[in-house]
Coordinates of C-alpha atoms in Angstrom, one line a residue:
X1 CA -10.5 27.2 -17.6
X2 CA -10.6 23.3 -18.1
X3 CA -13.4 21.1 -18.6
X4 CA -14.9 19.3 -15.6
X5 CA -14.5 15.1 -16.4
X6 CA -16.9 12.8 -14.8
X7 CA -14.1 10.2 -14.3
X8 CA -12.0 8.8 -11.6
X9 CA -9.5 10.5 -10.6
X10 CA -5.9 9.2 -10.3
X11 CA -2.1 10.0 -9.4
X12 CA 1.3 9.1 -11.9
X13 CA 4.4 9.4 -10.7
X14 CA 7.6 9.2 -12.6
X15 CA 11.1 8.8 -11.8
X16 CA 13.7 9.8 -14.1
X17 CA 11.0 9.3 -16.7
X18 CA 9.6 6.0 -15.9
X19 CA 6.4 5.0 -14.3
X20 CA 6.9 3.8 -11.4
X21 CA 3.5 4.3 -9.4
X22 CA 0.0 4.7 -9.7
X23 CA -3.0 5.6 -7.1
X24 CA -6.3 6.4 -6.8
X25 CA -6.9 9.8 -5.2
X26 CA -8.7 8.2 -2.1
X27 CA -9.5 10.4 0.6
X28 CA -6.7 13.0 -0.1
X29 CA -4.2 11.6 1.9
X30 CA -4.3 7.8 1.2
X31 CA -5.4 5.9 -2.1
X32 CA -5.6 2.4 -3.5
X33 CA -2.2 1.1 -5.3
X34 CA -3.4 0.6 -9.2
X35 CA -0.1 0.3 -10.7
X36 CA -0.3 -2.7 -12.9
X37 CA -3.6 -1.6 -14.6
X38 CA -2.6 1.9 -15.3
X39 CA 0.2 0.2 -16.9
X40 CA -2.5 -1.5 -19.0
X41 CA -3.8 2.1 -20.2
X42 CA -2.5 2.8 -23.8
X43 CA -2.5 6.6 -23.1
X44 CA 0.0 6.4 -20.0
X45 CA 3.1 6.1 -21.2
X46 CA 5.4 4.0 -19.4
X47 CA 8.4 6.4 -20.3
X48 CA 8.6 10.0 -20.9
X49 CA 9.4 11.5 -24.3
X50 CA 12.9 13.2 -23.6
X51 CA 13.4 15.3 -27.3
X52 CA 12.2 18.4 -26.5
X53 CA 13.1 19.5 -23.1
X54 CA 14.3 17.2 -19.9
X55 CA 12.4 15.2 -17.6
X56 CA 11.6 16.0 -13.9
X57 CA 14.0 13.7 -11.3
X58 CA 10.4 13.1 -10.0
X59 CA 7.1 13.9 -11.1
X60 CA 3.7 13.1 -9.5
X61 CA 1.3 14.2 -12.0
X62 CA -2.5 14.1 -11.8
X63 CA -5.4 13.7 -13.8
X64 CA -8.7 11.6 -14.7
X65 CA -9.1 8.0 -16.1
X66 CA -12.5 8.1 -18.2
X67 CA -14.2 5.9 -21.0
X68 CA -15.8 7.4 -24.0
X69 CA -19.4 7.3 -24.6
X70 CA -19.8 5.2 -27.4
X71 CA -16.8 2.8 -26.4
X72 CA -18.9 2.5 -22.7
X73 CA -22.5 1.4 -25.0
X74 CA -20.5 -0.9 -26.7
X75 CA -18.9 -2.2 -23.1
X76 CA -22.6 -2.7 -21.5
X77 CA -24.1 -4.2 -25.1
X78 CA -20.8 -7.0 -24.5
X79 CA -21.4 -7.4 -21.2
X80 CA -25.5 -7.8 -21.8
X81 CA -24.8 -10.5 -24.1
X82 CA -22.8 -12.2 -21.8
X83 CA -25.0 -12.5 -18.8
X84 CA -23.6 -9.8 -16.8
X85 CA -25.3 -6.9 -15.7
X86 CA -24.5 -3.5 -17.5
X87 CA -22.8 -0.1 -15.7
X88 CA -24.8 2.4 -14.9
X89 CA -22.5 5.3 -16.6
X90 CA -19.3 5.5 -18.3
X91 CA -18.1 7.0 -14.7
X92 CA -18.6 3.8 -12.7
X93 CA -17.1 1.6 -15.8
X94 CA -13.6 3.7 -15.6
X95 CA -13.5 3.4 -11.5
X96 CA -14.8 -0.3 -12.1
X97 CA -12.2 -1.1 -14.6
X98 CA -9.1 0.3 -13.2
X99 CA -10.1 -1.3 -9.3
X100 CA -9.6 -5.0 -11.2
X101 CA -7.5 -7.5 -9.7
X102 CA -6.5 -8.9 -12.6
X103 CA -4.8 -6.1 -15.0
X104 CA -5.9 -8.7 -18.2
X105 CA -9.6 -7.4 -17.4
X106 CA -8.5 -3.9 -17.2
X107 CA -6.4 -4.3 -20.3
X108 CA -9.8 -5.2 -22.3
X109 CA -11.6 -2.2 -21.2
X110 CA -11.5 0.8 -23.4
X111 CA -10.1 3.5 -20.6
X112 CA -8.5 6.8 -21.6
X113 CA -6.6 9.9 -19.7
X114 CA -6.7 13.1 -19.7
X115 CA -4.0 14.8 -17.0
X116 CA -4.5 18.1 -15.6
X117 CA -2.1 19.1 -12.8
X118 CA 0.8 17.8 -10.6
X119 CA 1.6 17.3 -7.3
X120 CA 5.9 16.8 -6.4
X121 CA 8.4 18.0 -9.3
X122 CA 12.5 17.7 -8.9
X123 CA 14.1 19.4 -11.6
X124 CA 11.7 21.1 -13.3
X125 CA 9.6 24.6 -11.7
X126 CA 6.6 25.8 -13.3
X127 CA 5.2 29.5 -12.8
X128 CA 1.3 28.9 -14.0
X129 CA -0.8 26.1 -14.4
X130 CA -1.1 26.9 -18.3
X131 CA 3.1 26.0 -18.5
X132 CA 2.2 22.8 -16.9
X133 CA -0.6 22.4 -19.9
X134 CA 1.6 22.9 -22.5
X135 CA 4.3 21.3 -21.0
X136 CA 2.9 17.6 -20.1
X137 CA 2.5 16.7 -24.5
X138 CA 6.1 17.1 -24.7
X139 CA 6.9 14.4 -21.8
X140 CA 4.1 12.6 -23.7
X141 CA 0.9 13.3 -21.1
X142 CA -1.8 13.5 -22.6
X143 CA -4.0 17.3 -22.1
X144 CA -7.7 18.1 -23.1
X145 CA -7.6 20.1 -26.4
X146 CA -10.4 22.6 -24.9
X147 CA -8.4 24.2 -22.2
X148 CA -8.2 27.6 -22.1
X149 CA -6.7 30.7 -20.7
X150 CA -8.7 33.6 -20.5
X151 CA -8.1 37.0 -19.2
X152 CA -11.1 38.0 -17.5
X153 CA -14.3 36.8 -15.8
X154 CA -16.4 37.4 -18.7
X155 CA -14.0 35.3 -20.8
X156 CA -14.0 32.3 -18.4
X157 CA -18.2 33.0 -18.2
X158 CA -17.8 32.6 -22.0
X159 CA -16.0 29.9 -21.9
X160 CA -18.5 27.5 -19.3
X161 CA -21.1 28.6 -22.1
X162 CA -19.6 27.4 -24.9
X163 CA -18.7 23.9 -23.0
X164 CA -22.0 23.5 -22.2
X165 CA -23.2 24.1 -25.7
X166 CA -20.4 21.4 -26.8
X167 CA -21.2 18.9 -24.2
X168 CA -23.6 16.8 -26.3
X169 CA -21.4 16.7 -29.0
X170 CA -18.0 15.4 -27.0
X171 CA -17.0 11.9 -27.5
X172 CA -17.1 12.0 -23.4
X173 CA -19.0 12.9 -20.6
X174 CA -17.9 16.4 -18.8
X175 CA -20.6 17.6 -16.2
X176 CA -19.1 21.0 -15.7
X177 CA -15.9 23.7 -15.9
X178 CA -12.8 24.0 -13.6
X179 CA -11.4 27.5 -13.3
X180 CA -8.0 27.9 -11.7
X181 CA -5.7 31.1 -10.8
X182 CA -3.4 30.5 -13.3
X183 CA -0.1 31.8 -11.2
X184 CA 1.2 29.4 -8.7
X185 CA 2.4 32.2 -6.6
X186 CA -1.2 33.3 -6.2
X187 CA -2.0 30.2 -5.3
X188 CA 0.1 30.0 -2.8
X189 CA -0.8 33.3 -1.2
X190 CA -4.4 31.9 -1.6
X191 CA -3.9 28.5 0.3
X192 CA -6.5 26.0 1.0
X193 CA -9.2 24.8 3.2
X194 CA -9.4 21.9 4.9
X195 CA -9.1 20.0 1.1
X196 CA -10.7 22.6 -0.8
X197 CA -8.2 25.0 -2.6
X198 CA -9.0 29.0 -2.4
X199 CA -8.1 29.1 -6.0
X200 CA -9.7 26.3 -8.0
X201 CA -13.6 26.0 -8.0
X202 CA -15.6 24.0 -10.3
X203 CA -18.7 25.5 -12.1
X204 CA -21.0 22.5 -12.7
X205 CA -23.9 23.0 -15.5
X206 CA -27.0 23.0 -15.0
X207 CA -28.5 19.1 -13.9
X208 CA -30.4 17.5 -16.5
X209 CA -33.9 17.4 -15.9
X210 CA -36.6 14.9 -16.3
X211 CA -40.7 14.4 -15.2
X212 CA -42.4 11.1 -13.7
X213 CA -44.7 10.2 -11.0
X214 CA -44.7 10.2 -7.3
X215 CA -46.5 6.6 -6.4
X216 CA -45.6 6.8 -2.9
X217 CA -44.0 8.1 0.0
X218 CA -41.7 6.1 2.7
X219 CA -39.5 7.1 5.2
X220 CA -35.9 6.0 6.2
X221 CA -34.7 5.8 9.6
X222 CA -30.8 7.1 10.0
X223 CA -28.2 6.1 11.9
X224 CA -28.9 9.2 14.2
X225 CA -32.4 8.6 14.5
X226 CA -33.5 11.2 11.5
X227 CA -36.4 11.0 9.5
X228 CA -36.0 11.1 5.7
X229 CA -39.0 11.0 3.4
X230 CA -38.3 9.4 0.3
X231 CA -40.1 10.0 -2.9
X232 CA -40.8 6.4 -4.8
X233 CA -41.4 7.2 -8.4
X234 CA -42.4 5.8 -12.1
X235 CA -39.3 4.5 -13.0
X236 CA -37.0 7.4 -15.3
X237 CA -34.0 7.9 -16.8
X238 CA -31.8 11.2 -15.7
X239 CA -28.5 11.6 -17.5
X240 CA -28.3 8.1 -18.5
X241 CA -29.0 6.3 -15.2
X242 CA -32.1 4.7 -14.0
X243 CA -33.9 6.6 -11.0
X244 CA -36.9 5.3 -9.5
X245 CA -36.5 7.2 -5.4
X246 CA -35.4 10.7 -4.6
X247 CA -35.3 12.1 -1.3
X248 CA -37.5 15.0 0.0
X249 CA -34.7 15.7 3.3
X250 CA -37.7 16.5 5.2
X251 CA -41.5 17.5 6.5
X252 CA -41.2 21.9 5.8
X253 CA -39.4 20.9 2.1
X254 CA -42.4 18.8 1.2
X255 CA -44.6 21.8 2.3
X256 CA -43.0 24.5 0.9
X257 CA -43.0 22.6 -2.4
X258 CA -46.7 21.0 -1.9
X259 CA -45.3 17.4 -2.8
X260 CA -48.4 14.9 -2.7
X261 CA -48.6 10.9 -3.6
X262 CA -49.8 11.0 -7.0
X263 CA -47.8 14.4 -8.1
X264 CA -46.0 14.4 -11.6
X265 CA -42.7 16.3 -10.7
X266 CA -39.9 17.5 -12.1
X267 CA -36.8 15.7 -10.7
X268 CA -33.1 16.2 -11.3
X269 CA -29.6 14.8 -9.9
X270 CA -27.9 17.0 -7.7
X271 CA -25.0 17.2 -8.9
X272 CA -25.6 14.9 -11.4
X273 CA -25.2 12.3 -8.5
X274 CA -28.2 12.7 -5.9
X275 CA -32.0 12.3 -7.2
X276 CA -33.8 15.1 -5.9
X277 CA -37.7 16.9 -6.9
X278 CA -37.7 20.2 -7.9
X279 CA -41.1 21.1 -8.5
X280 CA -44.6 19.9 -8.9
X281 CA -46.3 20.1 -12.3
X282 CA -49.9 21.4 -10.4
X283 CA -51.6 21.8 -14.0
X284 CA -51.8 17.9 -14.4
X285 CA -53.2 17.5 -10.6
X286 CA -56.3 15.0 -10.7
X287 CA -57.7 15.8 -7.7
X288 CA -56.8 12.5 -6.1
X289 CA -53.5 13.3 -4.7
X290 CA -52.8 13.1 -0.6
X291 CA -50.9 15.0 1.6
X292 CA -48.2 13.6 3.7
X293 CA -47.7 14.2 6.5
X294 CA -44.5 12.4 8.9
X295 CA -45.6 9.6 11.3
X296 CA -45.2 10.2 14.9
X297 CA -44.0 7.1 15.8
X298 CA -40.9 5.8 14.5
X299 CA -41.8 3.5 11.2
X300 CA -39.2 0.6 12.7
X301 CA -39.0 0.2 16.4
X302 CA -42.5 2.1 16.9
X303 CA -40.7 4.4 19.6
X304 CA -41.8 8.3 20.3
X305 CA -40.6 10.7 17.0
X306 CA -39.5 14.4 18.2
X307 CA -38.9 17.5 15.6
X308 CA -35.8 19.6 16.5
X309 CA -35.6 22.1 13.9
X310 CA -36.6 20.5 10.7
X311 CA -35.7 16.9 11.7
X312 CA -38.1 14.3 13.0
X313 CA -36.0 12.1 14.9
X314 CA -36.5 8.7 16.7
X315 CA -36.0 8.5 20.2
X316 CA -35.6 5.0 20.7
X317 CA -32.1 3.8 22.1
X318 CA -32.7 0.2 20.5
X319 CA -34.3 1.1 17.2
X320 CA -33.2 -1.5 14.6
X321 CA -32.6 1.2 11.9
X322 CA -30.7 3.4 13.8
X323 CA -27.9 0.4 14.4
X324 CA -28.1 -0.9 10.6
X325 CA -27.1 2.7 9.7
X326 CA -24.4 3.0 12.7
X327 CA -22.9 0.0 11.6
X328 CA -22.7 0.8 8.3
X329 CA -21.3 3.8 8.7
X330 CA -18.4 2.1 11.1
X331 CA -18.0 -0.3 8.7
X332 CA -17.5 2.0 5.7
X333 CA -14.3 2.7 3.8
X334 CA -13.4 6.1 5.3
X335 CA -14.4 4.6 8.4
X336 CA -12.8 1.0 9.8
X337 CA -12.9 -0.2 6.6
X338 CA -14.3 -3.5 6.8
X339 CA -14.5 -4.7 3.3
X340 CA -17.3 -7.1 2.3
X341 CA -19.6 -5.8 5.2
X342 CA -22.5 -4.6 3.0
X343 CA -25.9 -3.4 3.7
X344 CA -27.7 -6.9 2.9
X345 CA -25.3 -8.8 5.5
X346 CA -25.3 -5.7 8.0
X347 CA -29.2 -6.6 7.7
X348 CA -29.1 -10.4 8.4
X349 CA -27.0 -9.8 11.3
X350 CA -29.3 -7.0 13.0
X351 CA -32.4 -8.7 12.3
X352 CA -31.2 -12.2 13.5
X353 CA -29.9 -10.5 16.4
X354 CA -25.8 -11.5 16.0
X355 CA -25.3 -7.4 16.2
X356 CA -26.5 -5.7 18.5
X357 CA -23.7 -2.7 19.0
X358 CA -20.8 -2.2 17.2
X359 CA -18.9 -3.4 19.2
X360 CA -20.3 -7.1 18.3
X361 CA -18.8 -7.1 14.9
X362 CA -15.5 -8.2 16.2
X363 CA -17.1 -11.3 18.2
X364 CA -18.8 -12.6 15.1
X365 CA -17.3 -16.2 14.3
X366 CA -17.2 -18.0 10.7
X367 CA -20.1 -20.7 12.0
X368 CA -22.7 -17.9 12.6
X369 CA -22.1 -15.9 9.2
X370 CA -21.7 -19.4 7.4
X371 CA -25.8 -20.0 8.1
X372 CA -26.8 -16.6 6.8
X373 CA -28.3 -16.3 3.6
X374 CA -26.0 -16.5 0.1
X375 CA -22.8 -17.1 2.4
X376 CA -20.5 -19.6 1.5
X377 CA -17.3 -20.9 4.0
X378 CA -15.0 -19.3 1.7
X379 CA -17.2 -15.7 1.5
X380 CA -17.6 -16.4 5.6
X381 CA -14.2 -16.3 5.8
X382 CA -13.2 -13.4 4.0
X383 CA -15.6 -11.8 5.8
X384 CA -13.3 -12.8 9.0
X385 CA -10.2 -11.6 7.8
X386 CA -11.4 -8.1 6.5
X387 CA -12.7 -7.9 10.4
X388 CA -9.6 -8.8 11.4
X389 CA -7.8 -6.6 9.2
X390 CA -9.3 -3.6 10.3
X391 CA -8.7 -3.9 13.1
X392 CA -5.4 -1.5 13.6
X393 CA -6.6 2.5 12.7
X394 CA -5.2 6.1 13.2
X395 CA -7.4 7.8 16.2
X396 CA -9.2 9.9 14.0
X397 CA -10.9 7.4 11.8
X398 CA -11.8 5.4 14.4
X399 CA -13.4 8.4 16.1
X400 CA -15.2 9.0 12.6
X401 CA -16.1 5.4 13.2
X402 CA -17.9 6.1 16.3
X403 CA -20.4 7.8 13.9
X404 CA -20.6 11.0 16.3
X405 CA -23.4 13.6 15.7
X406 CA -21.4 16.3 13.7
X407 CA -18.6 15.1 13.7
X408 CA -16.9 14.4 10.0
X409 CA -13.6 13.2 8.5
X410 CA -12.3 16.6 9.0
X411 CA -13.6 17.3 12.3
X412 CA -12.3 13.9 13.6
X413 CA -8.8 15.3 12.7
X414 CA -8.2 17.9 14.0
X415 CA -10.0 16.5 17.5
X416 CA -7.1 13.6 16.9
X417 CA -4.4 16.6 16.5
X418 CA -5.1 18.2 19.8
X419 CA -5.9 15.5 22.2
X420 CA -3.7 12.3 21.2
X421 CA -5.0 9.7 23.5
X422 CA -8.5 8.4 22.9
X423 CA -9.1 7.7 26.6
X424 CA -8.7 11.5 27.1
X425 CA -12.0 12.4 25.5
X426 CA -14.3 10.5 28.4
X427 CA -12.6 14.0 30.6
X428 CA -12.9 16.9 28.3
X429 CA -15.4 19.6 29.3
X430 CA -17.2 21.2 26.5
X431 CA -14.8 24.3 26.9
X432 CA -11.6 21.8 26.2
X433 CA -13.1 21.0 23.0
X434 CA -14.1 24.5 21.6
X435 CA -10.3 25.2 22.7
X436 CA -9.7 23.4 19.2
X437 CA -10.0 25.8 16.0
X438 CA -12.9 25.4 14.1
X439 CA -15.0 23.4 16.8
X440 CA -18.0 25.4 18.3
X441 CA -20.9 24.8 20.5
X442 CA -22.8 22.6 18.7
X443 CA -19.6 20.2 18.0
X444 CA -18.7 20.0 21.4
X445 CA -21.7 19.3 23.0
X446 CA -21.8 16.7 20.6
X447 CA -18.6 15.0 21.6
X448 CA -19.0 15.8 25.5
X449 CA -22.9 13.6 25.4
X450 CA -21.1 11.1 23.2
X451 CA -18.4 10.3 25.3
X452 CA -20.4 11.0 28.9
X453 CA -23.1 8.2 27.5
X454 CA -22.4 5.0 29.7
X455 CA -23.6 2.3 26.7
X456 CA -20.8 4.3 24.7
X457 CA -18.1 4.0 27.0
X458 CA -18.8 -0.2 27.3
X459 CA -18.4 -0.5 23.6
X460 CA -15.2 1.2 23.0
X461 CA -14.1 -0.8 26.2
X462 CA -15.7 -4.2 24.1
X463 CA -13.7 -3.0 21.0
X464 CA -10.3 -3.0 22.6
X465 CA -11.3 -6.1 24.4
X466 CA -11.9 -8.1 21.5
X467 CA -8.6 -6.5 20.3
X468 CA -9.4 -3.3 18.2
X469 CA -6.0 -0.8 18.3
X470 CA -6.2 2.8 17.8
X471 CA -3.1 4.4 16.9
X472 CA -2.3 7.6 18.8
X473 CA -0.3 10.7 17.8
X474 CA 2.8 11.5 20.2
X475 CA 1.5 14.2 22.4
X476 CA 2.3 17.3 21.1
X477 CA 5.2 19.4 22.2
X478 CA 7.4 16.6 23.3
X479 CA 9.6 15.9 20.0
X480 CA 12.6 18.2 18.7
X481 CA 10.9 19.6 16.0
X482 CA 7.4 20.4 17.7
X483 CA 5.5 23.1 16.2
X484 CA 8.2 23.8 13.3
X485 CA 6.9 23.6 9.5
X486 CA 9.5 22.2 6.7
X487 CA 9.2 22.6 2.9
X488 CA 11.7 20.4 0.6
X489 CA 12.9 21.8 -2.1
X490 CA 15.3 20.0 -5.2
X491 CA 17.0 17.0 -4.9
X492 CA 18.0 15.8 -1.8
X493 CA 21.7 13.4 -1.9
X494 CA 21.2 11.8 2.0
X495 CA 17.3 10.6 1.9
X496 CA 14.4 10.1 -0.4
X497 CA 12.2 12.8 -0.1
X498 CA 8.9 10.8 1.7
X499 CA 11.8 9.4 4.3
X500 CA 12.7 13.3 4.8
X501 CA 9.2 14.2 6.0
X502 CA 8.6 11.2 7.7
X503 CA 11.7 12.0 10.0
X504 CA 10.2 15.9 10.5
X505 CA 6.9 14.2 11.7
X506 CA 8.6 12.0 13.5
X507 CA 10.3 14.4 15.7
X508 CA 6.6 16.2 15.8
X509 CA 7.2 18.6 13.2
X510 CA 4.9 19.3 10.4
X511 CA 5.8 19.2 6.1
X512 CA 4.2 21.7 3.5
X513 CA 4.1 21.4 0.0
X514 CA 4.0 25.2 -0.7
X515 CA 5.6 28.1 0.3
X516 CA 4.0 30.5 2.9
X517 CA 4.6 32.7 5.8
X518 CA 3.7 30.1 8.4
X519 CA 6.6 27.9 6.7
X520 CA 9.7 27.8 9.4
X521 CA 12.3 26.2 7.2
X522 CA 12.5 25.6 3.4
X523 CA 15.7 22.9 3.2
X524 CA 17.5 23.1 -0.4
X525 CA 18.5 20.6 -2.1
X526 CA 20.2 20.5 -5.5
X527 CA 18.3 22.2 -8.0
X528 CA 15.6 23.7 -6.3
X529 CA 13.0 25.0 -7.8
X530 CA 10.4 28.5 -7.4
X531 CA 9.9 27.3 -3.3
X532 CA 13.6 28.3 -2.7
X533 CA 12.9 31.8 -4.3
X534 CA 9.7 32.3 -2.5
X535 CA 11.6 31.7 0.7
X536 CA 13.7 34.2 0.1
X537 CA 11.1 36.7 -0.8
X538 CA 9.3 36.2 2.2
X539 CA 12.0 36.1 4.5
X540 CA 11.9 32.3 5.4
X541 CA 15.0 31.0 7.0
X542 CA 16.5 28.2 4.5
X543 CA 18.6 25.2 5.6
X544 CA 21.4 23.2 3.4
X545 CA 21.0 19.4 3.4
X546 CA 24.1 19.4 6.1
X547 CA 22.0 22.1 8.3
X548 CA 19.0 20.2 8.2
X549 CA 20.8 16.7 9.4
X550 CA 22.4 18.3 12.2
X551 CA 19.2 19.9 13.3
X552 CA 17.2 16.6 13.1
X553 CA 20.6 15.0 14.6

């Protein structure tokens, strides 16, 4: 059991005991290159201590960058007196901080790290995640004092009790408990989920709690025409940050909980991230509260609103609200990735009528973004380039782009796995896509309208027109290795271990970092660690580094 940090979240990796990289944690797969201002951190060490035991060939080790409490008031009181405006919690100072372009800034900020886990090792094996604990303080890592091992439920239920009772005292902000199965090879056995890991799940505390005023109700419009009721509220602070809206998700959650303008509620942050109400205080009701009740016309283009289940939606094809909220999902960082292309300028450029698909966002032009509001030639033109540079994008983000009715990061790949060619998807039948694991129904009926939808089909057409390429996978089946799984294991003499998997892929093979029986190969290198013995174990044919280049050829 480990305490939960509210921090960001970042990768070290060492070679022969020097720091050579460090990233973000991203989206799991790719994250943002922060090397030089990790470097700047005083509790990264820039080489490993070598006394006590050896250091890995390679180790990728992973934990979370934070700021201490007091350290973050004394940030904001600095940054107060200079004009600028202060974070909103120590959380968004750290990710702030270490995402500087000049390392000098970062350098000034007081940023910490606690490390927790790892990812590669070469030369080194670990049986439990509570050897990697007390092994990272002898390289020099820094661990959390209040980690624990505990040998039953009731200890680890002990445990998240006593953390919560500490958690006002701590120099730092923790908003929960991490168990883990201690044994790697349980682990193993237990796999993973999409990105979620069968044995790791965090136990969050309770939210923090607070009471204010309900003043008003509005609704949002979504980018798929939903209907969101917002609560607007007497300005409170939750946990340290300022909330003055919280959303009521819908028309049956405000009745259930009798919400009315006028209420004094209880609110909390879900997760202590999203404002939310929990309950209405009906002993200090006046008497001059009102009902709400959702409008049946849309609030921003006026058009017909329908209820499908509990969702008021707007029917309009043209509503302005529904395209702000398309566009901003395209734009996004998971998404396209168009960097500068916020929610004020996605607003200017619907309302004056520059954008009126997605599509249009690649025939913008510097002299039309130059007369908008607060936008300078030199802030017009990076505007330009981050269009330009985002242009280029793997087939499942793009078709996360598209911003298609149930369809997530998640979904998108695995739709991107089985059909590689993005012109494919205007021919699949509904029964193609539920051919795909983990697709249903309601997914595919999703994807068929999407795709079958005439406007839709003109816009990606206008998108590779104005020059937009989507990267597709080699069709499946074709290359040498297709349908084979690899694990690496020690020190390889012929490649570097990314260029190794890169070649398996290549050949349309897949790479695992664990051990399992859906493994084909294990290839051994020098040294190789516990993976070699699990493949024997289970059965798992292994390869020499001689076997595996004439295989590849």
């Amino acid at each position: 059991a480990e305490p939960k940090f509210d921090g960001l979240a970042i990768e070290l990796v060492y070679e022969r005991g020097r720091f050579v990289v460090g990233s973000t944690r991203g989206d799991g797969i790719n994250g943002e290159n922060i090397t030089q201002n990790l470097r700047t951190i005083k509790t990264i060490p820039l080489q490993l201590i070598r006394k006590e035991i050896p250091v890995p060939e390679r180790l990728e080790v992973r934990g979370e960058v934070i700021i201490q409490i007091e350290k973050f008031k004394d940030l904001n009181r600095k940054r107060e007196k200079m004009g600028e405006s202060p974070f909103a919690n120590p959380r968004n100072a750290a990710a702030g901080s270490v995402r500087q372009l000049d390392p000098k800034i970062t350098a000034e900020r007081p940023l910490e790290i606690y490390l927790y886990g790892f990812g590669e090792v070469i030369g080194r094996t670990f049986d439990t995640q509570w050897e990697v604990l007390k092994t990272l303080p002898k390289w020099g890592l820094r661990t959390n004092p209040y980690v624990r091992k505990c040998k039953s439920i009731e200890a680890v239920l002990d445990y998240y009790h006593e953390m919560n009772e500490k958690r006002e005292t701590l120099p730092y902000e923790i908003d929960g408990t991490v168990i883990k199965v201690n044994s790697f090879d349980l682990q193993v056995r237990l796999g993973e989920i999409a990105r979620s890991p069968r044995w790791a799940l965090a136990f969050k505390f309770q939210p923090k709690q607070e009471t204010t005023k309900i003043l008003d109700i509005k609704v949002q419009v979504g980018r798929t025409g939903a209907l969101t009721p917002v609560a607007v509220m007497e300005p409170v602070k939750v946990g340290g940050v300022k909330v003055s809206r919280a959303t009521l998700h819908n028309q049956d959650e405000i009745d259930k909980k009798d919400v009315r303008v006028g209420d004094t509620v209880v609110i909390q942050r879900a997760g202590d991230v999203i404002p939310e109400v929990i309950e209405v205080i009906t002993s200090k009701r006046k008497g001059t509260e009102k009902k709400f009740r959702m409008p049946s016309k849309c609030p921003v283009c006026g058009a017909e609103v329908i209820k499908e289940e509990a969702i008021h939606r707007c029917i309009g094809l043209d509503c302005p609200a529904q395209l702000k909220g398309r566009i901003r999902h395209f734009a996004s960082k998971r998404a396209m990735d168009v960097e500068g292309l916020g929610v004020k300028l996605i607003d200017q450029l619907v309302d004056k009528g520059l954008v009126k698909d997605v599509a249009d966002i690649y025939y913008i032009n510097k002299e039309e973004l130059i007369e908008l509001e607060r936008m300078a030639e030199k802030s017009a033109q990076n505007i330009i380039d981050a269009i330009e540079k985002s242009k280029t994008k793997p087939l499942s983000k793009f078709l996360y782009a598209l911003g298609i009715r149930n369809v997530g990061e998640t979904t998108a790949e695995d739709l991107a796995r089985n059909f590689a060619r993005l012109d494919d998807f205007f021919h699949l039948s509904e029964e193609d896509l539920m051919e795909v694991e983990g697709i249903g129904p309601e997914v595919a009926a999703s994807v068929h309208q999407f795709f079958r939808d005439k406007k839709n089909k003109e816009s990606i057409d206008r998108l590779k027109k104005a020059g937009v390429t989507v990267i597709e996978p080699k069709i499946k089946g074709k290359g040498k290795l297709a349908g084979k799984t690899f694990v690496f294991t020690g020190a390889l003499k012929g490649f570097e271990r990314d260029k190794a998997r890169n070649l398996v892929e290549s050949l349309e093979g897949m790479t695992a970092s664990t051990v399992s029986k859906k493994v084909d190969f294990v290839v051994v290198g020098e040294d190789p660690g516990s993976k070699f013995d699990k493949a024997k174990e289970l059965g798992i044919k292994t390869l020499t580094e001689e076997e595996f280049k004439k295989m590849v050829g």
